[in-house]
PDB file of C-alpha atoms in Angstrom:
ATOM      1  CA  MET A1413       0.000   0.000   0.000  1.00  0.00           C
ATOM      2  CA  THR A1414       1.357   3.422  -0.937  1.00  0.00           C
ATOM      3  CA  ALA A1415       1.419   6.383   1.428  1.00  0.00           C
ATOM      4  CA  HIS A1416      -1.357   8.006  -0.620  1.00  0.00           C
ATOM      5  CA  GLU A1417      -3.525   4.874  -0.590  1.00  0.00           C
ATOM      6  CA  ALA A1418      -2.985   4.442   3.140  1.00  0.00           C
ATOM      7  CA  SER A1419      -3.943   8.066   3.694  1.00  0.00           C
ATOM      8  CA  GLU A1420      -7.155   7.682   1.718  1.00  0.00           C
ATOM      9  CA  SER A1421      -8.202   4.567   3.662  1.00  0.00           C
ATOM     10  CA  ASN A1422      -7.782   6.547   6.875  1.00  0.00           C
ATOM     11  CA  GLY A1423      -9.898   9.442   5.622  1.00  0.00           C
ATOM     12  CA  SER A1424      -6.970  11.785   5.075  1.00  0.00           C
ATOM     13  CA  THR A1425      -5.986  13.446   1.818  1.00  0.00           C
ATOM     14  CA  SER A1426      -2.412  14.091   2.898  1.00  0.00           C
ATOM     15  CA  LYS A1427       0.198  12.219   0.902  1.00  0.00           C
ATOM     16  CA  THR A1428       2.561  12.036   3.862  1.00  0.00           C
ATOM     17  CA  ARG A1429       1.292  10.674   7.157  1.00  0.00           C
ATOM     18  CA  TRP A1430       3.566  11.060  10.163  1.00  0.00           C
ATOM     19  CA  ALA A1431       3.489   8.653  13.113  1.00  0.00           C
ATOM     20  CA  ILE A1432       5.401   8.940  16.365  1.00  0.00           C
ATOM     21  CA  VAL A1433       6.176   5.715  18.219  1.00  0.00           C
ATOM     22  CA  THR A1434       7.701   6.049  21.683  1.00  0.00           C
ATOM     23  CA  GLY A1435       9.697   3.226  23.216  1.00  0.00           C
ATOM     24  CA  ALA A1436      10.691   2.314  19.667  1.00  0.00           C
ATOM     25  CA  SER A1437      14.193   1.008  20.359  1.00  0.00           C
ATOM     26  CA  ALA A1438      13.028  -2.586  20.966  1.00  0.00           C
ATOM     27  CA  GLY A1439      10.063  -4.911  21.434  1.00  0.00           C
ATOM     28  CA  ILE A1440       6.549  -3.713  20.681  1.00  0.00           C
ATOM     29  CA  GLY A1441       7.702  -0.215  19.756  1.00  0.00           C
ATOM     30  CA  GLU A1442      10.254  -1.455  17.258  1.00  0.00           C
ATOM     31  CA  ALA A1443       7.772  -3.871  15.664  1.00  0.00           C
ATOM     32  CA  THR A1444       5.103  -1.168  15.479  1.00  0.00           C
ATOM     33  CA  ALA A1445       7.438   1.338  13.836  1.00  0.00           C
ATOM     34  CA  GLU A1446       8.493  -1.186  11.191  1.00  0.00           C
ATOM     35  CA  LEU A1447       4.944  -2.324  10.408  1.00  0.00           C
ATOM     36  CA  LEU A1448       3.619   1.228  10.127  1.00  0.00           C
ATOM     37  CA  ALA A1449       6.467   2.130   7.781  1.00  0.00           C
ATOM     38  CA  LYS A1450       5.631  -0.861   5.601  1.00  0.00           C
ATOM     39  CA  ASP A1451       2.071   0.506   5.374  1.00  0.00           C
ATOM     40  CA  GLY A1452       3.326   3.798   4.001  1.00  0.00           C
ATOM     41  CA  TRP A1453       3.645   5.824   7.191  1.00  0.00           C
ATOM     42  CA  TYR A1454       6.636   8.046   7.851  1.00  0.00           C
ATOM     43  CA  VAL A1455       7.723   7.138  11.356  1.00  0.00           C
ATOM     44  CA  ILE A1456       9.557   9.073  14.040  1.00  0.00           C
ATOM     45  CA  ALA A1457      11.077   6.349  16.209  1.00  0.00           C
ATOM     46  CA  ALA A1458      11.577   7.751  19.700  1.00  0.00           C
ATOM     47  CA  ALA A1459      13.379   6.311  22.738  1.00  0.00           C
ATOM     48  CA  ARG A1460      16.265   7.016  25.095  1.00  0.00           C
ATOM     49  CA  ARG A1461      18.881   4.785  23.427  1.00  0.00           C
ATOM     50  CA  GLU A1462      20.187   6.610  20.379  1.00  0.00           C
ATOM     51  CA  ASP A1463      22.369   3.719  19.204  1.00  0.00           C
ATOM     52  CA  LYS A1464      19.426   1.306  19.195  1.00  0.00           C
ATOM     53  CA  LEU A1465      17.208   3.850  17.437  1.00  0.00           C
ATOM     54  CA  GLN A1466      19.757   4.179  14.651  1.00  0.00           C
ATOM     55  CA  GLU A1467      19.686   0.401  14.218  1.00  0.00           C
ATOM     56  CA  VAL A1468      15.886   0.364  14.103  1.00  0.00           C
ATOM     57  CA  ALA A1469      15.789   3.201  11.556  1.00  0.00           C
ATOM     58  CA  GLU A1470      18.308   1.444   9.327  1.00  0.00           C
ATOM     59  CA  LYS A1471      16.333  -1.802   9.556  1.00  0.00           C
ATOM     60  CA  ILE A1472      13.181   0.037   8.466  1.00  0.00           C
ATOM     61  CA  ARG A1473      14.965   1.756   5.604  1.00  0.00           C
ATOM     62  CA  THR A1474      16.228  -1.609   4.374  1.00  0.00           C
ATOM     63  CA  ALA A1475      12.804  -3.253   4.692  1.00  0.00           C
ATOM     64  CA  CYS A1476      10.921  -0.426   2.983  1.00  0.00           C
ATOM     65  CA  GLY A1477      13.462   0.398   0.326  1.00  0.00           C
ATOM     66  CA  GLU A1478      13.329   4.070   1.215  1.00  0.00           C
ATOM     67  CA  ASP A1479      13.838   6.456   4.106  1.00  0.00           C
ATOM     68  CA  ARG A1480      10.625   6.122   6.135  1.00  0.00           C
ATOM     69  CA  ALA A1481      12.097   6.289   9.653  1.00  0.00           C
ATOM     70  CA  VAL A1482      13.651   9.167  11.572  1.00  0.00           C
ATOM     71  CA  PRO A1483      15.284   8.355  14.927  1.00  0.00           C
ATOM     72  CA  ALA A1484      14.749  10.926  17.680  1.00  0.00           C
ATOM     73  CA  VAL A1485      15.994  10.697  21.264  1.00  0.00           C
ATOM     74  CA  LEU A1486      13.278  11.022  23.905  1.00  0.00           C
ATOM     75  CA  ASP A1487      13.036  10.372  27.626  1.00  0.00           C
ATOM     76  CA  VAL A1488       9.319  10.580  28.374  1.00  0.00           C
ATOM     77  CA  THR A1489      10.001  11.115  32.093  1.00  0.00           C
ATOM     78  CA  ASP A1490      12.113  14.228  31.477  1.00  0.00           C
ATOM     79  CA  ALA A1491      10.174  17.435  30.733  1.00  0.00           C
ATOM     80  CA  GLU A1492      13.169  19.071  29.045  1.00  0.00           C
ATOM     81  CA  SER A1493      13.660  16.032  26.806  1.00  0.00           C
ATOM     82  CA  VAL A1494       9.968  16.113  25.851  1.00  0.00           C
ATOM     83  CA  GLU A1495      10.200  19.821  25.015  1.00  0.00           C
ATOM     84  CA  ALA A1496      13.300  19.315  22.853  1.00  0.00           C
ATOM     85  CA  PHE A1497      11.666  16.345  21.145  1.00  0.00           C
ATOM     86  CA  THR A1498       8.553  18.391  20.369  1.00  0.00           C
ATOM     87  CA  GLU A1499      10.622  21.053  18.630  1.00  0.00           C
ATOM     88  CA  ARG A1500      12.501  18.374  16.714  1.00  0.00           C
ATOM     89  CA  VAL A1501       9.208  16.867  15.524  1.00  0.00           C
ATOM     90  CA  LYS A1502       8.056  20.274  14.283  1.00  0.00           C
ATOM     91  CA  GLU A1503      11.226  20.535  12.208  1.00  0.00           C
ATOM     92  CA  ILE A1504      10.698  17.074  10.745  1.00  0.00           C
ATOM     93  CA  THR A1505       6.958  17.180  10.030  1.00  0.00           C
ATOM     94  CA  GLY A1506       6.273  20.866   9.531  1.00  0.00           C
ATOM     95  CA  GLY A1507       3.892  20.854  12.491  1.00  0.00           C
ATOM     96  CA  THR A1508       1.407  18.087  11.697  1.00  0.00           C
ATOM     97  CA  VAL A1509       1.394  14.607  13.283  1.00  0.00           C
ATOM     98  CA  ASP A1510      -1.298  12.076  12.327  1.00  0.00           C
ATOM     99  CA  LEU A1511      -0.628   9.331  14.858  1.00  0.00           C
ATOM    100  CA  LEU A1512       0.936   9.158  18.314  1.00  0.00           C
ATOM    101  CA  VAL A1513       1.661   5.706  19.739  1.00  0.00           C
ATOM    102  CA  ASN A1514       2.442   6.070  23.448  1.00  0.00           C
ATOM    103  CA  ASN A1515       4.313   2.833  23.975  1.00  0.00           C
ATOM    104  CA  ALA A1516       7.143   3.861  26.340  1.00  0.00           C
ATOM    105  CA  GLY A1517       6.870   2.530  29.874  1.00  0.00           C
ATOM    106  CA  GLY A1518       7.578  -0.669  31.733  1.00  0.00           C
ATOM    107  CA  ALA A1519       7.752  -2.436  35.079  1.00  0.00           C
ATOM    108  CA  ARG A1520      10.305  -2.688  37.864  1.00  0.00           C
ATOM    109  CA  GLY A1521      10.147  -5.350  40.526  1.00  0.00           C
ATOM    110  CA  LEU A1522       7.691  -8.112  41.374  1.00  0.00           C
ATOM    111  CA  GLU A1523       7.467  -8.318  45.148  1.00  0.00           C
ATOM    112  CA  PRO A1524       4.779  -8.269  47.847  1.00  0.00           C
ATOM    113  CA  ILE A1525       3.695  -4.762  48.842  1.00  0.00           C
ATOM    114  CA  LEU A1526       5.569  -4.835  52.153  1.00  0.00           C
ATOM    115  CA  GLU A1527       8.825  -5.667  50.360  1.00  0.00           C
ATOM    116  CA  THR A1528       8.603  -3.271  47.411  1.00  0.00           C
ATOM    117  CA  ASP A1529      11.021  -0.455  46.642  1.00  0.00           C
ATOM    118  CA  SER A1530       9.355   2.969  46.626  1.00  0.00           C
ATOM    119  CA  ALA A1531      11.822   4.144  43.975  1.00  0.00           C
ATOM    120  CA  ASP A1532      10.535   1.441  41.621  1.00  0.00           C
ATOM    121  CA  TRP A1533       6.957   2.618  42.186  1.00  0.00           C
ATOM    122  CA  ARG A1534       7.918   6.217  41.440  1.00  0.00           C
ATOM    123  CA  TRP A1535       9.729   5.214  38.245  1.00  0.00           C
ATOM    124  CA  MET A1536       6.754   3.167  37.037  1.00  0.00           C
ATOM    125  CA  TYR A1537       4.345   6.042  37.650  1.00  0.00           C
ATOM    126  CA  GLU A1538       6.650   8.528  35.939  1.00  0.00           C
ATOM    127  CA  ALA A1539       7.297   6.268  32.920  1.00  0.00           C
ATOM    128  CA  ASN A1540       3.782   4.964  32.361  1.00  0.00           C
ATOM    129  CA  VAL A1541       1.455   7.734  33.535  1.00  0.00           C
ATOM    130  CA  MET A1542       3.420  10.978  33.507  1.00  0.00           C
ATOM    131  CA  GLY A1543       5.303   9.954  30.373  1.00  0.00           C
ATOM    132  CA  THR A1544       2.046   9.392  28.488  1.00  0.00           C
ATOM    133  CA  LEU A1545       0.645  12.658  29.819  1.00  0.00           C
ATOM    134  CA  GLN A1546       3.710  14.762  29.008  1.00  0.00           C
ATOM    135  CA  VAL A1547       4.181  13.489  25.470  1.00  0.00           C
ATOM    136  CA  THR A1548       0.468  13.687  24.619  1.00  0.00           C
ATOM    137  CA  ARG A1549       0.110  17.200  25.990  1.00  0.00           C
ATOM    138  CA  ALA A1550       3.221  18.385  24.151  1.00  0.00           C
ATOM    139  CA  MET A1551       2.224  16.798  20.836  1.00  0.00           C
ATOM    140  CA  PHE A1552      -1.472  17.670  20.931  1.00  0.00           C
ATOM    141  CA  PRO A1553      -1.282  20.885  18.858  1.00  0.00           C
ATOM    142  CA  GLN A1554       0.460  18.973  16.064  1.00  0.00           C
ATOM    143  CA  LEU A1555      -2.092  16.160  16.300  1.00  0.00           C
ATOM    144  CA  GLU A1556      -5.025  18.557  16.215  1.00  0.00           C
ATOM    145  CA  ALA A1557      -3.581  20.084  13.041  1.00  0.00           C
ATOM    146  CA  ALA A1558      -3.950  16.746  11.218  1.00  0.00           C
ATOM    147  CA  GLU A1559      -7.025  15.679   9.245  1.00  0.00           C
ATOM    148  CA  ALA A1560      -7.735  12.388  11.040  1.00  0.00           C
ATOM    149  CA  PRO A1561      -5.514  12.258  14.138  1.00  0.00           C
ATOM    150  CA  GLN A1562      -5.243   9.294  16.465  1.00  0.00           C
ATOM    151  CA  ILE A1563      -3.595   8.471  19.769  1.00  0.00           C
ATOM    152  CA  ILE A1564      -2.942   4.828  20.622  1.00  0.00           C
ATOM    153  CA  ASN A1565      -1.827   4.147  24.196  1.00  0.00           C
ATOM    154  CA  VAL A1566      -0.161   0.795  24.771  1.00  0.00           C
ATOM    155  CA  VAL A1567      -1.151  -0.051  28.336  1.00  0.00           C
ATOM    156  CA  SER A1568      -1.475  -3.640  29.672  1.00  0.00           C
ATOM    157  CA  VAL A1569      -3.842  -6.261  30.997  1.00  0.00           C
ATOM    158  CA  ALA A1570      -2.258  -5.179  34.312  1.00  0.00           C
ATOM    159  CA  GLY A1571      -4.299  -1.998  33.942  1.00  0.00           C
ATOM    160  CA  ARG A1572      -7.530  -4.012  33.862  1.00  0.00           C
ATOM    161  CA  GLY A1573      -6.961  -6.580  36.618  1.00  0.00           C
ATOM    162  CA  ALA A1574      -4.647  -6.731  39.642  1.00  0.00           C
ATOM    163  CA  TYR A1575      -2.383  -9.643  40.548  1.00  0.00           C
ATOM    164  CA  ARG A1576      -0.229 -10.651  43.518  1.00  0.00           C
ATOM    165  CA  ASN A1577       3.164  -8.928  43.791  1.00  0.00           C
ATOM    166  CA  GLY A1578       2.235  -6.557  40.979  1.00  0.00           C
ATOM    167  CA  ALA A1579       0.799  -3.676  43.002  1.00  0.00           C
ATOM    168  CA  GLY A1580       3.252  -1.036  41.790  1.00  0.00           C
ATOM    169  CA  TYR A1581       2.836  -1.903  38.130  1.00  0.00           C
ATOM    170  CA  ASN A1582      -0.929  -2.407  38.563  1.00  0.00           C
ATOM    171  CA  ALA A1583      -1.237   1.036  40.148  1.00  0.00           C
ATOM    172  CA  ALA A1584       0.677   2.672  37.310  1.00  0.00           C
ATOM    173  CA  LYS A1585      -1.242   0.869  34.583  1.00  0.00           C
ATOM    174  CA  PHE A1586      -4.619   1.466  36.249  1.00  0.00           C
ATOM    175  CA  GLY A1587      -3.601   5.130  36.330  1.00  0.00           C
ATOM    176  CA  GLN A1588      -2.680   5.046  32.643  1.00  0.00           C
ATOM    177  CA  THR A1589      -6.032   3.416  31.862  1.00  0.00           C
ATOM    178  CA  ALA A1590      -7.895   6.185  33.706  1.00  0.00           C
ATOM    179  CA  LEU A1591      -5.813   8.791  31.874  1.00  0.00           C
ATOM    180  CA  THR A1592      -6.659   7.167  28.535  1.00  0.00           C
ATOM    181  CA  ASP A1593     -10.383   7.036  29.338  1.00  0.00           C
ATOM    182  CA  VAL A1594     -10.452  10.748  30.142  1.00  0.00           C
ATOM    183  CA  MET A1595      -8.377  11.548  27.038  1.00  0.00           C
ATOM    184  CA  ARG A1596     -11.029   9.799  24.959  1.00  0.00           C
ATOM    185  CA  MET A1597     -13.806  11.851  26.562  1.00  0.00           C
ATOM    186  CA  GLU A1598     -12.041  15.197  26.269  1.00  0.00           C
ATOM    187  CA  PHE A1599     -10.411  14.780  22.861  1.00  0.00           C
ATOM    188  CA  ALA A1600     -13.340  13.337  20.878  1.00  0.00           C
ATOM    189  CA  GLU A1601     -15.034  16.708  20.552  1.00  0.00           C
ATOM    190  CA  ARG A1602     -11.766  18.037  19.104  1.00  0.00           C
ATOM    191  CA  GLY A1603     -11.617  15.304  16.472  1.00  0.00           C
ATOM    192  CA  VAL A1604      -8.828  13.228  18.020  1.00  0.00           C
ATOM    193  CA  ARG A1605      -9.532   9.521  18.438  1.00  0.00           C
ATOM    194  CA  VAL A1606      -7.991   7.650  21.375  1.00  0.00           C
ATOM    195  CA  CYS A1607      -7.516   3.888  21.605  1.00  0.00           C
ATOM    196  CA  GLN A1608      -6.075   1.692  24.344  1.00  0.00           C
ATOM    197  CA  VAL A1609      -4.267  -1.554  23.518  1.00  0.00           C
ATOM    198  CA  ASP A1610      -3.802  -3.954  26.423  1.00  0.00           C
ATOM    199  CA  PRO A1611      -1.235  -6.683  25.745  1.00  0.00           C
ATOM    200  CA  GLY A1612      -0.978  -9.749  27.914  1.00  0.00           C
ATOM    201  CA  ARG A1613       2.202 -11.831  28.106  1.00  0.00           C
ATOM    202  CA  VAL A1614       4.506 -10.821  25.246  1.00  0.00           C
ATOM    203  CA  ALA A1615       7.963 -12.381  24.944  1.00  0.00           C
ATOM    204  CA  THR A1616      10.181  -9.276  24.781  1.00  0.00           C
ATOM    205  CA  ASP A1617      12.783  -7.660  27.041  1.00  0.00           C
ATOM    206  CA  PHE A1618       9.948  -6.532  29.333  1.00  0.00           C
ATOM    207  CA  SER A1619      10.708  -9.070  32.070  1.00  0.00           C
ATOM    208  CA  LEU A1620      14.469  -8.651  31.703  1.00  0.00           C
ATOM    209  CA  ASN A1621      13.997  -4.955  32.440  1.00  0.00           C
ATOM    210  CA  ARG A1622      11.517  -5.677  35.217  1.00  0.00           C
ATOM    211  CA  PHE A1623      14.025  -7.922  36.960  1.00  0.00           C
ATOM    212  CA  LYS A1624      16.900  -5.506  36.313  1.00  0.00           C
ATOM    213  CA  GLY A1625      18.923  -7.796  34.081  1.00  0.00           C
ATOM    214  CA  ASP A1626      18.276 -11.117  35.855  1.00  0.00           C
ATOM    215  CA  LYS A1627      17.988 -13.257  32.714  1.00  0.00           C
ATOM    216  CA  ASP A1628      17.192 -16.523  34.497  1.00  0.00           C
ATOM    217  CA  ARG A1629      14.270 -14.974  36.328  1.00  0.00           C
ATOM    218  CA  ALA A1630      13.072 -13.258  33.153  1.00  0.00           C
ATOM    219  CA  ASP A1631      13.252 -16.467  31.125  1.00  0.00           C
ATOM    220  CA  GLU A1632      11.058 -18.248  33.679  1.00  0.00           C
ATOM    221  CA  VAL A1633       8.192 -15.883  32.855  1.00  0.00           C
ATOM    222  CA  TYR A1634       7.998 -17.224  29.294  1.00  0.00           C
ATOM    223  CA  ALA A1635       9.245 -20.791  29.693  1.00  0.00           C
ATOM    224  CA  ASP A1636       6.813 -23.536  28.617  1.00  0.00           C
ATOM    225  CA  LYS A1637       4.071 -21.012  27.872  1.00  0.00           C
ATOM    226  CA  LEU A1638       2.188 -19.891  24.782  1.00  0.00           C
ATOM    227  CA  ASN A1639       3.535 -16.358  24.408  1.00  0.00           C
ATOM    228  CA  LEU A1640       2.660 -13.475  22.146  1.00  0.00           C
ATOM    229  CA  VAL A1641       5.435 -11.759  20.203  1.00  0.00           C
ATOM    230  CA  ALA A1642       5.973  -8.048  19.604  1.00  0.00           C
ATOM    231  CA  GLU A1643       4.675  -8.286  16.042  1.00  0.00           C
ATOM    232  CA  ASP A1644       1.283  -9.504  17.325  1.00  0.00           C
ATOM    233  CA  ILE A1645       0.772  -6.180  19.090  1.00  0.00           C
ATOM    234  CA  GLY A1646       2.336  -4.219  16.250  1.00  0.00           C
ATOM    235  CA  GLU A1647      -0.104  -5.772  13.782  1.00  0.00           C
ATOM    236  CA  THR A1648      -3.006  -4.722  16.007  1.00  0.00           C
ATOM    237  CA  ILE A1649      -1.756  -1.144  16.193  1.00  0.00           C
ATOM    238  CA  ARG A1650      -1.224  -1.173  12.440  1.00  0.00           C
ATOM    239  CA  TRP A1651      -4.880  -2.232  11.956  1.00  0.00           C
ATOM    240  CA  ILE A1652      -6.236   0.439  14.314  1.00  0.00           C
ATOM    241  CA  ALA A1653      -4.141   3.125  12.645  1.00  0.00           C
ATOM    242  CA  ASP A1654      -5.785   2.497   9.281  1.00  0.00           C
ATOM    243  CA  ARG A1655      -9.438   2.549  10.358  1.00  0.00           C
ATOM    244  CA  PRO A1656     -11.500   5.233   8.616  1.00  0.00           C
ATOM    245  CA  ARG A1657     -11.901   8.466  10.528  1.00  0.00           C
ATOM    246  CA  HIS A1658     -15.548   7.813  11.502  1.00  0.00           C
ATOM    247  CA  MET A1659     -14.501   4.699  13.462  1.00  0.00           C
ATOM    248  CA  ASP A1660     -13.407   5.015  17.092  1.00  0.00           C
ATOM    249  CA  VAL A1661     -11.761   1.804  18.305  1.00  0.00           C
ATOM    250  CA  GLU A1662     -11.814   2.367  22.063  1.00  0.00           C
ATOM    251  CA  SER A1663      -9.861  -0.597  23.401  1.00  0.00           C
ATOM    252  CA  ILE A1664      -8.478  -4.000  22.514  1.00  0.00           C
ATOM    253  CA  MET A1665      -7.150  -6.625  24.935  1.00  0.00           C
ATOM    254  CA  ILE A1666      -4.827  -9.273  23.503  1.00  0.00           C
ATOM    255  CA  ARG A1667      -3.607 -12.287  25.462  1.00  0.00           C
ATOM    256  CA  PRO A1668      -2.113 -15.657  24.569  1.00  0.00           C
ATOM    257  CA  LEU A1669      -4.691 -18.407  24.775  1.00  0.00           C
ATOM    258  CA  ASP A1670      -3.211 -19.957  27.922  1.00  0.00           C
ATOM    259  CA  GLN A1671      -3.455 -16.614  29.776  1.00  0.00           C
ATOM    260  CA  VAL A1672      -7.197 -16.182  29.232  1.00  0.00           C
TER     261      VAL A1672
END
């Protein structure tokens, strides 16, 4: 599908559609950026790790046969980084962004409440809730300038149901879910659609990061289980992104069959 054809299917007449994907240096973000680019989107791949972003952008260029990815450093927890990123996006796009995928976030720790580290809780709230808020608020004028703008927040099944030892991550993801619900209410009248995607168990570096590099513990999460892969979530985001402008896909939960 060409960029023009993809634009028409989405209800936009613009020949160049710009998408921002945060947390794009690996996992779901990387897969989403690549799949959107293959559909004709021009993608700004954003994350903290510049070296990994360069690798992702080069991979997309090779896959698409043309330059459809621009790497841009972003720490969603840092207000100054968000401000600098916003100005960089204006330079790249000319001030119009059609799609924002808030994918940056993550978990730290998996302990009972009485044994948890308060610093881990603060990081999870900052990364998942405040990060989504700061980036969305900063990018909103450029989204509102588009013809059929969308925001897709990648949250988690942990934002729909609590589980033992997950209180910190549950609290952050429940907060992100509430934020997304209110975004949908407040932004609809301004023509901006908001969707929430809730992945279940996806075999990525998520658990490795959660357990701070403990590979054995991370591997146990996925061992002998029917796991999703990053592309499963990326394909879902790709589908949502190309719905016609009169359709508002509010939320989708995706889990492997053995997690239902």
